[in-house]
């Protein structure tokens, strides 16, 4: 996971922490509103994470959950 870029880690963590019923579009808008991404960058990261099977549909895969949890611990340090 050390090699995964920070943008992907933040994206996975945002999905892991989203509210019940929050759509992927709302999650992406939240990330865009932080100034970390623009919408095209957010879409690109989402597409990459789906292609790498960290996200299936609009939810994290088991691998995505593990990486999101590791990212949360890393960011707390």
Coordinates of N, CA and C in Angstrom, one line a residue:
X1 N 0.8 -1.2 0.0 CA 0.0 0.0 0.0 C 0.9 1.3 0.0
X2 N 2.1 1.2 0.5 CA 3.0 2.3 0.5 C 3.1 3.0 -0.9
X3 N 3.0 2.2 -1.9 CA 3.2 2.7 -3.3 C 1.9 3.3 -3.8
X4 N 0.8 3.1 -3.2 CA -0.5 3.7 -3.7 C -0.4 5.2 -3.5
X5 N -0.8 6.0 -4.5 CA -0.7 7.4 -4.3 C -1.8 8.0 -3.3
X6 N -1.5 9.1 -2.8 CA -2.3 9.7 -1.7 C -3.7 10.0 -2.2
X7 N -3.9 10.3 -3.4 CA -5.2 10.6 -3.9 C -6.1 9.4 -3.9
X8 N -5.6 8.2 -4.2 CA -6.4 7.0 -4.2 C -6.7 6.6 -2.8
X9 N -5.7 6.8 -1.9 CA -6.0 6.5 -0.5 C -7.1 7.4 0.1
X10 N -7.0 8.7 -0.2 CA -8.0 9.6 0.3 C -9.4 9.2 -0.3
X11 N -9.4 8.9 -1.5 CA -10.7 8.5 -2.2 C -11.3 7.3 -1.5
X12 N -10.5 6.3 -1.3 CA -11.0 5.0 -0.7 C -11.5 5.3 0.7
X13 N -10.8 6.2 1.5 CA -11.2 6.5 2.8 C -12.5 7.3 2.8
X14 N -12.6 8.2 1.9 CA -13.9 8.9 1.8 C -15.1 8.0 1.5
X15 N -14.9 7.0 0.7 CA -16.0 6.1 0.4 C -16.2 5.3 1.7
X16 N -15.2 4.9 2.4 CA -15.4 4.1 3.6 C -16.1 4.9 4.7
X17 N -15.9 6.2 4.7 CA -16.5 7.0 5.8 C -17.8 7.7 5.4
X18 N -18.3 7.5 4.2 CA -19.5 8.2 3.7 C -20.7 7.8 4.5
X19 N -21.7 8.7 4.6 CA -22.9 8.4 5.3 C -23.8 7.4 4.6
X20 N -24.6 6.7 5.3 CA -25.6 5.8 4.7 C -26.4 6.5 3.7
X21 N -26.5 5.9 2.5 CA -27.3 6.5 1.4 C -26.6 7.5 0.6
X22 N -25.4 7.9 1.0 CA -24.6 8.8 0.2 C -24.2 8.2 -1.1
X23 N -24.5 8.8 -2.2 CA -24.1 8.3 -3.5 C -22.6 8.6 -3.9
X24 N -22.2 7.8 -4.9 CA -20.8 8.0 -5.3 C -20.6 9.5 -5.8
X25 N -21.6 10.0 -6.5 CA -21.6 11.4 -7.0 C -21.4 12.4 -5.8
X26 N -22.2 12.1 -4.7 CA -22.0 13.0 -3.6 C -20.7 12.9 -2.9
X27 N -20.1 11.7 -2.9 CA -18.8 11.5 -2.4 C -17.8 12.3 -3.2
X28 N -17.9 12.1 -4.5 CA -17.0 12.8 -5.4 C -17.1 14.3 -5.3
X29 N -18.3 14.8 -5.2 CA -18.5 16.3 -5.0 C -17.9 16.8 -3.7
X30 N -18.0 15.9 -2.6 CA -17.3 16.3 -1.4 C -15.8 16.4 -1.5
X31 N -15.2 15.5 -2.2 CA -13.8 15.5 -2.5 C -13.4 16.7 -3.3
X32 N -14.2 17.0 -4.3 CA -14.0 18.2 -5.2 C -14.1 19.5 -4.4
X33 N -15.0 19.5 -3.5 CA -15.2 20.7 -2.6 C -14.0 21.0 -1.7
X34 N -13.3 19.9 -1.4 CA -12.1 20.1 -0.5 C -11.0 20.8 -1.3
X35 N -11.0 20.8 -2.6 CA -10.0 21.4 -3.4 C -8.9 20.4 -3.8
X36 N -9.0 19.1 -3.3 CA -8.0 18.1 -3.6 C -8.1 17.7 -5.0
X37 N -9.3 17.6 -5.6 CA -9.5 17.2 -7.0 C -10.3 18.2 -7.7
X38 N -10.3 18.2 -9.0 CA -11.4 18.7 -9.8 C -12.2 17.5 -10.3
X39 N -13.3 17.8 -10.8 CA -14.2 16.7 -11.1 C -13.6 15.7 -12.1
X40 N -12.9 16.1 -13.1 CA -12.3 15.2 -14.1 C -11.2 14.4 -13.4
X41 N -10.5 14.9 -12.5 CA -9.5 14.2 -11.7 C -10.1 13.1 -10.8
X42 N -11.2 13.5 -10.2 CA -11.9 12.6 -9.3 C -12.5 11.4 -10.1
X43 N -13.0 11.7 -11.3 CA -13.6 10.7 -12.1 C -12.5 9.7 -12.6
X44 N -11.3 10.3 -12.9 CA -10.1 9.5 -13.3 C -9.7 8.5 -12.2
X45 N -9.6 9.1 -11.0 CA -9.2 8.2 -9.9 C -10.2 7.1 -9.6
X46 N -11.5 7.5 -9.7 CA -12.6 6.5 -9.5 C -12.5 5.4 -10.5
X47 N -12.3 5.8 -11.8 CA -12.1 4.8 -12.8 C -10.9 3.9 -12.6
X48 N -9.8 4.4 -12.2 CA -8.6 3.6 -11.9 C -8.9 2.7 -10.7
X49 N -9.5 3.2 -9.7 CA -9.8 2.3 -8.5 C -10.8 1.2 -8.9
X50 N -11.7 1.5 -9.8 CA -12.6 0.4 -10.2 C -11.8 -0.6 -11.1
X51 N -11.0 -0.1 -12.0 CA -10.2 -1.0 -12.8 C -9.3 -1.9 -12.0
X52 N -8.8 -1.4 -10.9 CA -7.9 -2.1 -10.0 C -8.7 -3.0 -8.9
X53 N -10.0 -3.0 -9.1 CA -10.9 -3.8 -8.2 C -10.9 -3.4 -6.7
X54 N -10.6 -2.1 -6.4 CA -10.8 -1.6 -5.1 C -12.2 -1.2 -4.8
X55 N -12.9 -0.8 -5.9 CA -14.3 -0.4 -5.9 C -15.0 -1.3 -6.9
X56 N -16.1 -1.8 -6.4 CA -17.0 -2.6 -7.2 C -18.4 -2.0 -7.2
X57 N -18.9 -1.5 -8.4 CA -20.1 -0.8 -8.4 C -19.8 0.6 -7.7
X58 N -20.6 0.8 -6.6 CA -20.4 2.1 -5.8 C -19.9 1.8 -4.4
X59 N -19.4 0.6 -4.2 CA -18.9 0.2 -2.9 C -17.5 -0.4 -2.9
X60 N -16.9 -0.3 -1.8 CA -15.5 -0.9 -1.7 C -15.5 -2.4 -1.7
X61 N -14.6 -3.0 -2.4 CA -14.4 -4.4 -2.4 C -13.7 -4.7 -1.0
X62 N -13.5 -6.0 -0.7 CA -12.8 -6.3 0.5 C -11.4 -5.8 0.5
X63 N -10.8 -5.8 -0.6 CA -9.4 -5.2 -0.7 C -9.5 -3.7 -0.5
X64 N -10.5 -3.1 -1.0 CA -10.7 -1.6 -0.8 C -10.9 -1.3 0.6
X65 N -11.7 -2.1 1.3 CA -11.9 -1.9 2.8 C -10.6 -2.0 3.5
X66 N -9.8 -3.0 3.2 CA -8.5 -3.2 3.9 C -7.6 -2.0 3.7
X67 N -7.5 -1.5 2.4 CA -6.6 -0.4 2.1 C -7.2 0.9 2.7
X68 N -8.5 1.1 2.7 CA -9.0 2.3 3.4 C -8.7 2.3 4.9
X69 N -8.8 1.1 5.5 CA -8.5 1.1 7.0 C -7.0 1.3 7.2
X70 N -6.2 0.8 6.3 CA -4.7 1.1 6.5 C -4.4 2.5 6.3
X71 N -5.1 3.1 5.3 CA -4.9 4.6 5.0 C -5.3 5.4 6.2
X72 N -6.4 5.0 6.9 CA -6.9 5.8 8.0 C -5.9 5.7 9.1
X73 N -5.3 4.5 9.4 CA -4.2 4.4 10.4 C -3.0 5.2 10.0
X74 N -2.6 5.2 8.7 CA -1.5 5.9 8.3 C -1.7 7.4 8.5
X75 N -2.9 7.9 8.2 CA -3.1 9.4 8.3 C -3.2 9.8 9.8
X76 N -3.5 8.9 10.7 CA -3.6 9.2 12.1 C -2.2 9.3 12.7
X77 N -1.2 8.8 12.1 CA 0.2 8.8 12.6 C 0.8 10.2 12.6

